[in-house]
Short mmCIF file of C-alpha atoms and ligand atoms in Angstrom, two decimals:
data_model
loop_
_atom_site.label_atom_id
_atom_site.label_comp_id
_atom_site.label_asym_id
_atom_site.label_seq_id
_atom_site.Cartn_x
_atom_site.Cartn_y
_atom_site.Cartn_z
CA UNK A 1 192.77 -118.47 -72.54
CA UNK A 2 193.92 -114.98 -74.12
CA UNK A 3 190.94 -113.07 -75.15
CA UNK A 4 191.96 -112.27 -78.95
CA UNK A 5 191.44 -108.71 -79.62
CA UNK A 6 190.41 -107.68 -83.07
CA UNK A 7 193.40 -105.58 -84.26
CA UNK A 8 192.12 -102.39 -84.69
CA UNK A 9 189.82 -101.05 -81.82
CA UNK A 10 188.43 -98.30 -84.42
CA UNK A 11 187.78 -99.68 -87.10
CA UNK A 12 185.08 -102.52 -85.59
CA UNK A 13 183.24 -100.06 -83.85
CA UNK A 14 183.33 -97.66 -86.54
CA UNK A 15 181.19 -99.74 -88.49
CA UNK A 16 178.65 -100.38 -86.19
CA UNK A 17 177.83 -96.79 -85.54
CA UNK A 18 177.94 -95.72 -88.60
CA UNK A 19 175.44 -98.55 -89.57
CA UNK A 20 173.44 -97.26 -86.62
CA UNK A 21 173.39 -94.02 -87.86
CA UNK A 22 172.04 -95.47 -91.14
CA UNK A 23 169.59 -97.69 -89.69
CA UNK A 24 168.29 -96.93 -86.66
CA UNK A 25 165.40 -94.62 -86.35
CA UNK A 26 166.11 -91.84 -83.58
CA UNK A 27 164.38 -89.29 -81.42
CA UNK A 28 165.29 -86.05 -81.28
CA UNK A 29 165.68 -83.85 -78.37
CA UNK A 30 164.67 -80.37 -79.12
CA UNK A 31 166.72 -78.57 -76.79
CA UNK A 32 170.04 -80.36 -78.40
CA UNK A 33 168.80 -79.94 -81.71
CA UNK A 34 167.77 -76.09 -81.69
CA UNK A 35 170.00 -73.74 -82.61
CA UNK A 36 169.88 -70.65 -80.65
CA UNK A 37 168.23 -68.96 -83.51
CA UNK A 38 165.38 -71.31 -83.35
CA UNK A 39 165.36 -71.86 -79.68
CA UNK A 40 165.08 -67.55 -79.34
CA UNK A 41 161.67 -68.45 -81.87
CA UNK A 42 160.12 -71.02 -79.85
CA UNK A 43 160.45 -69.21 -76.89
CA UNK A 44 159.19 -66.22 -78.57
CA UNK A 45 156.20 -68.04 -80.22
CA UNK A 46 155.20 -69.65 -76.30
CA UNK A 47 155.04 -66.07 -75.65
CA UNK A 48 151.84 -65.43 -77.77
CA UNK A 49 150.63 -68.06 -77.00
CA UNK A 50 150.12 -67.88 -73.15
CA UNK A 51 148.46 -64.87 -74.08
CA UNK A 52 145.82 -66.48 -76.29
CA UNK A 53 145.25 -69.34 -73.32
CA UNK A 54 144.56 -66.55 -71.08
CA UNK A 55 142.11 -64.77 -73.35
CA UNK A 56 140.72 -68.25 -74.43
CA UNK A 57 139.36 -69.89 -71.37
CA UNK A 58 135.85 -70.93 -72.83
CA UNK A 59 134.66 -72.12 -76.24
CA UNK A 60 133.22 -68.50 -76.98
CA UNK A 61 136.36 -66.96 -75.78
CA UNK A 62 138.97 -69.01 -78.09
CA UNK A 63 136.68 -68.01 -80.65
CA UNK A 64 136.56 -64.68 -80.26
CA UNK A 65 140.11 -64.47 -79.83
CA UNK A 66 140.77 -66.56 -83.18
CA UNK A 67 138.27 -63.81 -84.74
CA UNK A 68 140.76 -61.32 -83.74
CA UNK A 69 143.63 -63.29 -84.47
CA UNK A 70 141.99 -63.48 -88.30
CA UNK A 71 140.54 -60.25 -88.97
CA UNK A 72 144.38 -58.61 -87.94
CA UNK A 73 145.52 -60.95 -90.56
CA UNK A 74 143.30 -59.44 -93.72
CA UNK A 75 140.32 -62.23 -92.98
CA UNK A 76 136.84 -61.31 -93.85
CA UNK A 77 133.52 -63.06 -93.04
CA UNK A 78 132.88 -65.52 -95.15
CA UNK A 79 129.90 -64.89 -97.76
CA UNK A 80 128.23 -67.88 -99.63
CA UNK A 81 127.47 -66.81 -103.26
CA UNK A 82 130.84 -64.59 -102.99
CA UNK A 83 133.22 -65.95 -105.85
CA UNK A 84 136.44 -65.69 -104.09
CA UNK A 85 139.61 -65.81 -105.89
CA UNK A 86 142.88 -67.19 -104.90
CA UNK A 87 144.64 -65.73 -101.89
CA UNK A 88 141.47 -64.76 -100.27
CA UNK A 89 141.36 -65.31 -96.84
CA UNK A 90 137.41 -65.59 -94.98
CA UNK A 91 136.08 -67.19 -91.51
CA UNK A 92 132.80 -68.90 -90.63
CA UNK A 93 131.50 -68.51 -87.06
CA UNK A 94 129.15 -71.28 -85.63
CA UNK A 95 126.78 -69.94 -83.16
CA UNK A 96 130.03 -68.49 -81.62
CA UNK A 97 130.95 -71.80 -80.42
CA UNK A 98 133.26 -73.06 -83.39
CA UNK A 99 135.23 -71.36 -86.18
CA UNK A 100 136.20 -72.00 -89.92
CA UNK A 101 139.13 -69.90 -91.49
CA UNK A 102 140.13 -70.33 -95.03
CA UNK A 103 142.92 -68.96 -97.35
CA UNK A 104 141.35 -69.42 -101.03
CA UNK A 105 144.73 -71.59 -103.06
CA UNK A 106 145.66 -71.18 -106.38
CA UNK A 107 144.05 -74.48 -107.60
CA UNK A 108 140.77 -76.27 -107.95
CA UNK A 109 138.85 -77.30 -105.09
CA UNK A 110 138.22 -80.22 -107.28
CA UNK A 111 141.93 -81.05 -106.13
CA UNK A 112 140.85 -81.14 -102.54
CA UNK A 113 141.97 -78.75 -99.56
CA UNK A 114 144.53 -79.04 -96.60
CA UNK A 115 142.26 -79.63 -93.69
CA UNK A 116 143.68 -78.40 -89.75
CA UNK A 117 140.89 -79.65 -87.07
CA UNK A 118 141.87 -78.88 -83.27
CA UNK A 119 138.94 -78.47 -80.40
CA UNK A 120 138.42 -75.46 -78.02
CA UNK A 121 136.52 -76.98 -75.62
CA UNK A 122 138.53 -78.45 -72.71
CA UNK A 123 137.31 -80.12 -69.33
CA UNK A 124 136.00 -77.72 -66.72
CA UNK A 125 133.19 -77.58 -64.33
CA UNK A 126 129.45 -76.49 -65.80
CA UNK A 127 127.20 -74.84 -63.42
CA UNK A 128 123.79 -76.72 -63.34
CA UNK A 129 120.88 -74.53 -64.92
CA UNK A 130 119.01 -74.38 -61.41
CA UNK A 131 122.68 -73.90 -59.24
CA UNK A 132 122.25 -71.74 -56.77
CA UNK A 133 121.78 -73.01 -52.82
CA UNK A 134 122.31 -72.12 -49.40
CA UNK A 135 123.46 -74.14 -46.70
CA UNK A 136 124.36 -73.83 -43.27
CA UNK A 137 124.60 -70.14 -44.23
CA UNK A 138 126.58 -70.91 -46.43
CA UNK A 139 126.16 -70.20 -50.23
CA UNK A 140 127.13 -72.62 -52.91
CA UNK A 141 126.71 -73.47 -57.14
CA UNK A 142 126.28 -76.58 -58.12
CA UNK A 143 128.08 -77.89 -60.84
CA UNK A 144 127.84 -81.04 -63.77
CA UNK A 145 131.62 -81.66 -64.90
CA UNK A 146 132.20 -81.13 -68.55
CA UNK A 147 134.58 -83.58 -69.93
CA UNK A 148 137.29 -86.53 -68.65
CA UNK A 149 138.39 -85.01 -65.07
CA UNK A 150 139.69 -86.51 -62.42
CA UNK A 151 136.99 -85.13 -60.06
CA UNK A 152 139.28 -84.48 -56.84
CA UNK A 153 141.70 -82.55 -58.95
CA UNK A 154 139.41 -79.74 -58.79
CA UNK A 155 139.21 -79.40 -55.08
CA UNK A 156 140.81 -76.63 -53.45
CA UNK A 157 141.88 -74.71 -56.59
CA UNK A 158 140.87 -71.02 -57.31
CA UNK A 159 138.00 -71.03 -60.20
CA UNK A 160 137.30 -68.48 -62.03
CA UNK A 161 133.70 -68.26 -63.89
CA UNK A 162 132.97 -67.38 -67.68
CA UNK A 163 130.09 -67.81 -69.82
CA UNK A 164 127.15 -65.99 -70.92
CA UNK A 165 123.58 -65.48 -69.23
CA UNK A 166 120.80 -64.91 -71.84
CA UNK A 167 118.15 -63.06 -70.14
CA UNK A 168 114.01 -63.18 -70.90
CA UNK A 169 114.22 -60.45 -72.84
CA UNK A 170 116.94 -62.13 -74.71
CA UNK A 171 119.81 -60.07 -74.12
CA UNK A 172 122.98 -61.23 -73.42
CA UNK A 173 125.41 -60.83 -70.01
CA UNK A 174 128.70 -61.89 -70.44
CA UNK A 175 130.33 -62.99 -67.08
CA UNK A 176 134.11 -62.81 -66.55
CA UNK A 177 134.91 -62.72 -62.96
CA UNK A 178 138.21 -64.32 -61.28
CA UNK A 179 140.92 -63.39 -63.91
CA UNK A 180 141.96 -59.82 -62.57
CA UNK A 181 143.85 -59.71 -59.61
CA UNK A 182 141.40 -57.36 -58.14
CA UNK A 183 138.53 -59.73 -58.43
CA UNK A 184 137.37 -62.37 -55.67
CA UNK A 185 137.53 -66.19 -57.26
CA UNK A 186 135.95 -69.21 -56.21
CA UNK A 187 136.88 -72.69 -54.78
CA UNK A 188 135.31 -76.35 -54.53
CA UNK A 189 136.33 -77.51 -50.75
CA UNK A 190 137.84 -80.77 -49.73
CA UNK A 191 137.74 -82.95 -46.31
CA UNK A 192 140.24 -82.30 -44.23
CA UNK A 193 143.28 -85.27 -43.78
CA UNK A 194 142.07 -85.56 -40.28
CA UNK A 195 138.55 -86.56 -41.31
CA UNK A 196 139.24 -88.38 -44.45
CA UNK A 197 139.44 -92.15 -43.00
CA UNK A 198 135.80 -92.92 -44.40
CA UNK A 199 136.88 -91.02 -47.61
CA UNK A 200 139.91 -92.56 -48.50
CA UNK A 201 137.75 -95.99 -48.48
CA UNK A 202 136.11 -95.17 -51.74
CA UNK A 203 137.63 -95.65 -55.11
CA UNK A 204 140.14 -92.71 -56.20
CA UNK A 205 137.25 -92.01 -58.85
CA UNK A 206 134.55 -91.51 -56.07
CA UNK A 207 137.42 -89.59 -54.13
CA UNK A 208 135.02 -86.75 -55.07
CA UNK A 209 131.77 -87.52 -56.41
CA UNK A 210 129.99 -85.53 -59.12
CA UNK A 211 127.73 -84.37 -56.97
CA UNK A 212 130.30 -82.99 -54.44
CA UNK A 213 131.52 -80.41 -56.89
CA UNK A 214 130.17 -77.89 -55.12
CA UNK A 215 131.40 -73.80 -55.59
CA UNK A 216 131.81 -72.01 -52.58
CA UNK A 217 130.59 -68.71 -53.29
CA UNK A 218 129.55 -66.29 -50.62
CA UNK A 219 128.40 -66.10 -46.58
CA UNK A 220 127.74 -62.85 -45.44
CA UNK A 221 123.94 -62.76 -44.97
CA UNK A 222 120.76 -60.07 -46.17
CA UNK A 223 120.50 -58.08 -42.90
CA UNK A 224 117.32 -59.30 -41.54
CA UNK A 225 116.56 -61.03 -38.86
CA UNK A 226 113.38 -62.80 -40.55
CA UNK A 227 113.25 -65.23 -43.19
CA UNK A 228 115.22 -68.25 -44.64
CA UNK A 229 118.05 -68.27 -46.93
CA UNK A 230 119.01 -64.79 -46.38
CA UNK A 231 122.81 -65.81 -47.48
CA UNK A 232 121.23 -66.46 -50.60
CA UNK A 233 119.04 -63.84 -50.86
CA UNK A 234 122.32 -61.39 -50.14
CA UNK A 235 124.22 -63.20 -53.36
CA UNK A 236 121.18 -62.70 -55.33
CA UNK A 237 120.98 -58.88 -54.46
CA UNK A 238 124.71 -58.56 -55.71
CA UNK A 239 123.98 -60.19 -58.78
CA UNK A 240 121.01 -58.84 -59.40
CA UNK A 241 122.61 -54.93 -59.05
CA UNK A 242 126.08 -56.14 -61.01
CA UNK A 243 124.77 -57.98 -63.82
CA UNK A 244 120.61 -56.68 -63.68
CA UNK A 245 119.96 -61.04 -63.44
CA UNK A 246 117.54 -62.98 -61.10
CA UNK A 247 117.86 -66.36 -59.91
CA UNK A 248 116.00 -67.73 -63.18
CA UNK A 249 118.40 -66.36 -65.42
CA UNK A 250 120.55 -68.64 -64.82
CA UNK A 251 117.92 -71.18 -66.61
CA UNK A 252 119.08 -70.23 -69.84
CA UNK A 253 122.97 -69.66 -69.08
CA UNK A 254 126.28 -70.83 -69.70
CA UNK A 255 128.66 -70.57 -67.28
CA UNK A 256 131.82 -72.72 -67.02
CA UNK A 257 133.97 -72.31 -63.85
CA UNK A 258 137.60 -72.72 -64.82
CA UNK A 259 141.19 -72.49 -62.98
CA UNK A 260 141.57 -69.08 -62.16
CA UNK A 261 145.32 -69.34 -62.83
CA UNK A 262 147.39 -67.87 -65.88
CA UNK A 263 149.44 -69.66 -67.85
CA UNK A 264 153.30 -69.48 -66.92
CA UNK A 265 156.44 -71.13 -67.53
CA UNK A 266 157.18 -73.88 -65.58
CA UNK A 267 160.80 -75.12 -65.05
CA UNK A 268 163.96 -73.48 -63.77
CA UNK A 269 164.94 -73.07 -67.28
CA UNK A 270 161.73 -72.06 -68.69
CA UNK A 271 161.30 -75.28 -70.62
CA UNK A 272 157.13 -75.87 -69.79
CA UNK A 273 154.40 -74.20 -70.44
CA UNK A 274 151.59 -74.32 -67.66
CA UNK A 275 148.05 -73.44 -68.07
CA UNK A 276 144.89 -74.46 -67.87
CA UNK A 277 142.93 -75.63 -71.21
CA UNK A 278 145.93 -76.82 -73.23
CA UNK A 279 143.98 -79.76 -74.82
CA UNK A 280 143.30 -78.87 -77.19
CA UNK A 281 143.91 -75.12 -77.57
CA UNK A 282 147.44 -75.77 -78.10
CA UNK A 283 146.78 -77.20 -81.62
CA UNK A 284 143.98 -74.00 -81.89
CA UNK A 285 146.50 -71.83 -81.61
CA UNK A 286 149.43 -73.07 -83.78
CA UNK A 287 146.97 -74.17 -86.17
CA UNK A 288 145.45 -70.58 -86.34
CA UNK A 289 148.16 -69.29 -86.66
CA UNK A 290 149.76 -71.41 -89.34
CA UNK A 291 147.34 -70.32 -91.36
CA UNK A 292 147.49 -66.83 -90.28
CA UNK A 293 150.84 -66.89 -91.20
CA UNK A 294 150.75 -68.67 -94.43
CA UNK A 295 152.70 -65.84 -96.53
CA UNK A 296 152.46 -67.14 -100.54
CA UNK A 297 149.10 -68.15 -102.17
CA UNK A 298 148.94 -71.61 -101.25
CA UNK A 299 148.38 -74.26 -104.41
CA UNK A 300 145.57 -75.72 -102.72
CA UNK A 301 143.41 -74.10 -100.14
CA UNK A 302 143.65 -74.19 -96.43
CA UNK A 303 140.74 -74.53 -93.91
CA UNK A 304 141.11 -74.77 -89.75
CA UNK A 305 138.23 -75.46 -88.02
CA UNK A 306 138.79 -74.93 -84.45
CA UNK A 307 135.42 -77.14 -83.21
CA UNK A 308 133.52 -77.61 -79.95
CA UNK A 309 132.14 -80.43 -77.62
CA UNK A 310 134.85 -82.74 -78.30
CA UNK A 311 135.61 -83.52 -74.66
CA UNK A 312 132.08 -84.75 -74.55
CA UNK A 313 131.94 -86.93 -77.81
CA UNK A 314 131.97 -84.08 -80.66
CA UNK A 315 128.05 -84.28 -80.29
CA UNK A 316 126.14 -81.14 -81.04
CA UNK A 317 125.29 -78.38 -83.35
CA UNK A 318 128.55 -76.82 -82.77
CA UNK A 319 130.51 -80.08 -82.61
CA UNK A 320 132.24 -81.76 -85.66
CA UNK A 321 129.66 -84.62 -85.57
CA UNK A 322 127.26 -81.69 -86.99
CA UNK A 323 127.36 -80.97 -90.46
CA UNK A 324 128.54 -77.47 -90.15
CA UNK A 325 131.98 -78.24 -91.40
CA UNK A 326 130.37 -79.79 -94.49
CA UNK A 327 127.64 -77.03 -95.10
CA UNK A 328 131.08 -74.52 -94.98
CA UNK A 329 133.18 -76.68 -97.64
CA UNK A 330 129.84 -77.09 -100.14
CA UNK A 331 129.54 -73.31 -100.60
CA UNK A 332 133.21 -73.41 -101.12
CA UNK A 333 132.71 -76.23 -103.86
CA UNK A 334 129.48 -74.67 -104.78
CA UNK A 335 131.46 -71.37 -105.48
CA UNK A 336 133.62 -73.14 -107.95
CA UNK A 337 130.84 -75.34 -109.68
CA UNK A 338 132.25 -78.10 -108.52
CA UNK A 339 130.26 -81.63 -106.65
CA UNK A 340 131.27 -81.64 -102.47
CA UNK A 341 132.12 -85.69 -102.80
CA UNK A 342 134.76 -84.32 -105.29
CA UNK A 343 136.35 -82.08 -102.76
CA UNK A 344 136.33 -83.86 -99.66
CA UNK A 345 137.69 -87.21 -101.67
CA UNK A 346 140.55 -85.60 -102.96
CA UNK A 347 141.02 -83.28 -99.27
CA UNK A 348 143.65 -84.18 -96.68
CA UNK A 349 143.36 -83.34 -92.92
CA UNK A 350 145.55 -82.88 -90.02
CA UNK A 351 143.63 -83.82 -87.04
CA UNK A 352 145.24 -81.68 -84.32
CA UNK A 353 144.54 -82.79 -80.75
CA UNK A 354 147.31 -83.51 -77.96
CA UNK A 355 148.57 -86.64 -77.48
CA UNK A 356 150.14 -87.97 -73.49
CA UNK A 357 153.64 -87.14 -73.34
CA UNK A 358 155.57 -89.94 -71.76
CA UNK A 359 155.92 -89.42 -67.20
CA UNK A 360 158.93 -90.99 -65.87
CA UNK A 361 156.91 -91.22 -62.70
CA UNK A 362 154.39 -93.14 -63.62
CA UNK A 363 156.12 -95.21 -66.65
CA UNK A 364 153.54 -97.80 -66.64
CA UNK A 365 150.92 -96.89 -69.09
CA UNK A 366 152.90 -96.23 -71.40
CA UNK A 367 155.11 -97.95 -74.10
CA UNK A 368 158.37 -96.83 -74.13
CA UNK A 369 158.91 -97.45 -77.69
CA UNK A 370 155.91 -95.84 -78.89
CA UNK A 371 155.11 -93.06 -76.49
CA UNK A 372 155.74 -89.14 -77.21
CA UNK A 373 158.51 -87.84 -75.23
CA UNK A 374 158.52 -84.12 -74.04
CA UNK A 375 161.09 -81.51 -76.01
CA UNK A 376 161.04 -84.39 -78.72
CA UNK A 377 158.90 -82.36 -81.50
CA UNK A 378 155.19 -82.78 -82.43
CA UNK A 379 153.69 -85.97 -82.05
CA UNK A 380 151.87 -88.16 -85.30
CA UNK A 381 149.35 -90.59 -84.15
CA UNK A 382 148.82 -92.76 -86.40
CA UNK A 383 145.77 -94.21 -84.62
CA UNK A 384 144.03 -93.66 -81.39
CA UNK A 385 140.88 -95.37 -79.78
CA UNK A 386 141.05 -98.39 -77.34
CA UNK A 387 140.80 -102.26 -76.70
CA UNK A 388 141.68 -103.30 -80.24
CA UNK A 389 141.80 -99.82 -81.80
CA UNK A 390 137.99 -99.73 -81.39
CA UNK A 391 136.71 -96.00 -82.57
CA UNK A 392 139.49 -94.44 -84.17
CA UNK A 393 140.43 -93.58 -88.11
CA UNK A 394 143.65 -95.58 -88.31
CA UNK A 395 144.97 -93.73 -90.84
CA UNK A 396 146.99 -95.34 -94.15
CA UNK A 397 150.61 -96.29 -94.25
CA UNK A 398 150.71 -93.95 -97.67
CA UNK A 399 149.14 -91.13 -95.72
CA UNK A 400 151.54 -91.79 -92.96
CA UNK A 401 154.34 -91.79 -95.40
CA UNK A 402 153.81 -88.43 -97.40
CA UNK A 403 153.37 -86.85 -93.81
CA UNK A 404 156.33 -88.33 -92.79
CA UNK A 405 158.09 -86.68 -96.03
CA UNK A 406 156.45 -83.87 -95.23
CA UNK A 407 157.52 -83.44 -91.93
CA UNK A 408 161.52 -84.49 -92.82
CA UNK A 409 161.65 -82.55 -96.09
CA UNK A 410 160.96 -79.52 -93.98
CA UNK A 411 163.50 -80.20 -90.84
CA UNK A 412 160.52 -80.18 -88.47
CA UNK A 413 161.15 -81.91 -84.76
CA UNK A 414 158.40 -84.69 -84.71
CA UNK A 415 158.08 -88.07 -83.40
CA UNK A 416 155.29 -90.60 -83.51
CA UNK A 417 153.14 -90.82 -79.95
CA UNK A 418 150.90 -93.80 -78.63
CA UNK A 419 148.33 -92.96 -76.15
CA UNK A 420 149.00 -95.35 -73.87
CA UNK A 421 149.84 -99.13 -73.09
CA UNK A 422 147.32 -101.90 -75.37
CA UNK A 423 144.20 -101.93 -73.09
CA UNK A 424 145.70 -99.50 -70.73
CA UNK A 425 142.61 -97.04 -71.16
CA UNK A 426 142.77 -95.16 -74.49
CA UNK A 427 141.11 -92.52 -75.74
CA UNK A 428 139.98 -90.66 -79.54
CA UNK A 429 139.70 -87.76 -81.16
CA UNK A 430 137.91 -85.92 -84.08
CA UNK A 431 139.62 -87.55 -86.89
CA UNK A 432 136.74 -90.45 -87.52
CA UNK A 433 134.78 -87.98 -88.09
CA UNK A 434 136.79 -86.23 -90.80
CA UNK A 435 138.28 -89.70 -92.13
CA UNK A 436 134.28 -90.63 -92.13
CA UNK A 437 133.89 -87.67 -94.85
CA UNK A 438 136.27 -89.95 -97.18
CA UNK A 439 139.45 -87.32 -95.79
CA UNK A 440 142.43 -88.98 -95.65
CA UNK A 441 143.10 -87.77 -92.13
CA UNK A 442 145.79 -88.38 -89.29
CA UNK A 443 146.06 -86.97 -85.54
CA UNK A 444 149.11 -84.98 -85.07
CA UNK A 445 149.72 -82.68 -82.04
CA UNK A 446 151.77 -81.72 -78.67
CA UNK A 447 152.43 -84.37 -76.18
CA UNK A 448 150.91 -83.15 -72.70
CA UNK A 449 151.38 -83.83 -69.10
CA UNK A 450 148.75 -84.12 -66.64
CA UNK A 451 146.25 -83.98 -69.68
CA UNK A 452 142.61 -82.76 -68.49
CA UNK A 453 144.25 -81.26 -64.79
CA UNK A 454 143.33 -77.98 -63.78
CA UNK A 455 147.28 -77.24 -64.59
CA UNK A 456 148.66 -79.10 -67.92
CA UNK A 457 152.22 -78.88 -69.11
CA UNK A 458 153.80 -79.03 -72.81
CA UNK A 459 157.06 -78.22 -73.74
CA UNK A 460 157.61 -74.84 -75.57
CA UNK A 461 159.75 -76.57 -78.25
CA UNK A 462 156.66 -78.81 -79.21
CA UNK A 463 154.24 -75.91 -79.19
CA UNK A 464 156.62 -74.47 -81.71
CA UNK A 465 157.20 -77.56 -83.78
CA UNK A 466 153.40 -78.53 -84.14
CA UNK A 467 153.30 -74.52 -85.53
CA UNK A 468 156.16 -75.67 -87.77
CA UNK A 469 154.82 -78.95 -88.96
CA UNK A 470 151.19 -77.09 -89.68
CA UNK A 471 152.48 -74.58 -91.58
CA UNK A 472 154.21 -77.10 -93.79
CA UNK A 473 151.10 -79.01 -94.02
CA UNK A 474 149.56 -75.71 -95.42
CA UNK A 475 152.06 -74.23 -97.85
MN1 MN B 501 141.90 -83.11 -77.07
MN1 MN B 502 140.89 -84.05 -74.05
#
């Protein structure tokens, strides 16, 4: 039987894909998308920010390097009992842990403010407050992991180590070692293949256990031919003449051992950013600097808090289950005469944490309809948490929407982003505990490859757009 062709090839496709067009929602690939103008921007922008990852390795550091950021953009410390008028740009520092930066808007607080949360914290290995050892002549830290790692990821890495020591007399060391090229680093070993039979038995996530995360750091001994733990005793000595510390110091320090890396481009075509500490400093930085940036009085005023301790459950004086945040916004409402409840009903909030960007290589956990793709934009997320959306702010479909319109009115690259498969694992972020304030809240932020790695990639053209999309959000 003759196969009856419709007469006109053109006109019964046409249809279709013009209908598609109408219809269909799509994703956007950055790097067709861009014009060169923007794509000469991005790059540009990725830039500035490998610088601030490499200044920013630790809490304290990203702080001190959004202090900077601020005070070279006209912001002053913050003053409660200061009437500020529109246009006015301050900063709150938490124990020097956290940060809040605000630009004063042109209307009531009664109206509410645009809220930008991200996190500075990121997953790294804490030495223990008693961490210094010798064995075998050989001298070693010990460590407690902070944060989601996959423990045998931080084998056989260099580490570098920041922090601070507080001493008895209550002055402060501040330890940077491992960043210059001149400086020694320091590494956790691993078991060699040919005597890892009995290793490779145990479960991937007892591959390295906790208590194996042990820093090599030193194994030339004290000359003296008397005495124990002369190896020790000969690390001690250096500290003690380099940083005027003895081995209880260390009781009352903080000192985070990190990838010694810096951040670099990955990618034969420069696409990738690598670096250690992306998540969540990634939506620091373009959040800070949305701000930063914002050029015309705002109509209503903008706050970023860049927080702490979220990697460990947001827990803490310096982490945004404390009521610093709120303490910050009632002086603002008190400065106005106006009730707290008032302004945080009426506030919106950006919750600005990374979100898994979708691996070809291991397409499993992942939903291919509803995963973030790399190069595709920022992610919005509308809810996180796991095994039935358990302990997440699912935010509203109106929210949702007038982000949406936000985000299209403004030609910004953004797609929406699932963390993973239903009951594939799952994960949250701070926005519960903004949304719990009576914010209308919803996560939005960079889709990420090997998230919590020593080594995590994003795609410059995200970076950018999340920048984009924030400073929308603001203005
Ligand atoms: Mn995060
Ligand atoms: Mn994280």
């Amino acid at each position: 039987m003759e196969n009856k062709k419709p007469k006109s090839k053109e006109t019964s496709k046409e249809p279709a894909k013009e209908l598609k067009e109408k219809l269909f929602s799509k994703k956007n690939n950055t790097s067709k998308i861009f014009t060169e103008a923007e794509q000469k921007k991005a790059d540009k922008f990725c830039e500035e920010y490998k610088r601030f990852l490499d200044l920013s390795k630790t809490e304290r550091e990203a702080v001190a390097a959004a202090k900077d950021e601020l005070t070279g953009a006209g912001f002053l410390e913050f003053k409660a009992g200061e009437k500020y008028k529109p246009g006015d740009r301050i900063y709150r520092i938490n124990r020097g842990k956290s940060i809040i930066a605000a630009v004063i808007g042109k209307e009531s607080l009664e109206n509410g403010i645009n809220l930008l949360a991200a996190h500075i914290d990121s997953p790294r290995l804490d030495l223990k407050q008693r961490p210094l050892y010798e064995e075998a002549e050989l001298a070693y830290f010990k460590t407690h992991y902070y944060g989601g790692i996959k423990k045998y990821q931080w084998t056989a890495v260099p580490l570098a180590l920041h922090g601070v020591i507080i001493k008895s007399d209550l002055s402060t060391v501040e330890i940077n070692i491992g960043e210059d090229e001149s400086e020694p680093v320091f590494a956790v070993t691993d078991l060699l293949p040919h005597l890892s039979q009995e290793q490779y038995k145990r479960p991937a996530n007892a591959l390295i256990k906790g208590e194996e995360l042990n820093i090599l750091i030193g194994s030339r001994s004290f000359k003296d031919d008397e005495g124990s733990e002369l190896v020790k005793l000969n690390i001690l000595k250096l500290l003690n003449e380099k940083y005027g510390i003895t081995e209880s110091d260390f009781l009352s320090a903080e000192l985070e051992a990190v990838p010694a890396f810096k951040a670099r481009d990955i990618g034969f075509d420069r696409s990738f950013v690598g670096a250690y500490g992306q998540d969540d400093r990634v939506c620091a930085y373009t959040t800070l600097k949305a701000l930063a940036d914002v050029k015309k009085i705002p109509k209503k005023t903008g706050v970023v808090v860049l927080t702490d301790k979220e990697e460990v459950g947001s827990d803490g004086n310096t982490g945004l289950k404390s009521a610093y945040l709120k303490f910050f916004l009632s002086d603002l409402a008190e400065m106005q005469g106006i009730k707290l409840r008032t302004l945080l009903t009426n506030s919106k909030c950006l919750s600005a944490d990374v979100n898994v960007g979708f691996d070809p290589t291991f397409p499993d956990v992942s939903d291919k309809l509803n995963v973030a793709y790399m190069n595709c934009g920022v992610a919005l997320t509308k809810y996180t948490g796991s095994r039935g959306k358990s302990g997440t702010s699912d935010a509203s479909a109106e929210f949702t929407a007038e982000i949406r319109k936000l985000l299209d009115d403004n030609k910004i690259a953004w797609q929406t982003g699932e963390l993973g498969k239903v009951d594939m694992g799952g994960g949250g972020t701070v926005a519960m505990f903004l949304a719990n304030l009576n914010i209308d809240t919803i996560d939005m932020g960079v889709p990420v490859l090997s998230m919590h790695a020593p080594l995590e990639i994003t795609a410059k053209n995200d970076v950018y757009s999340a920048y984009r999309a924030f400073g929308a959000f603001l203005s």
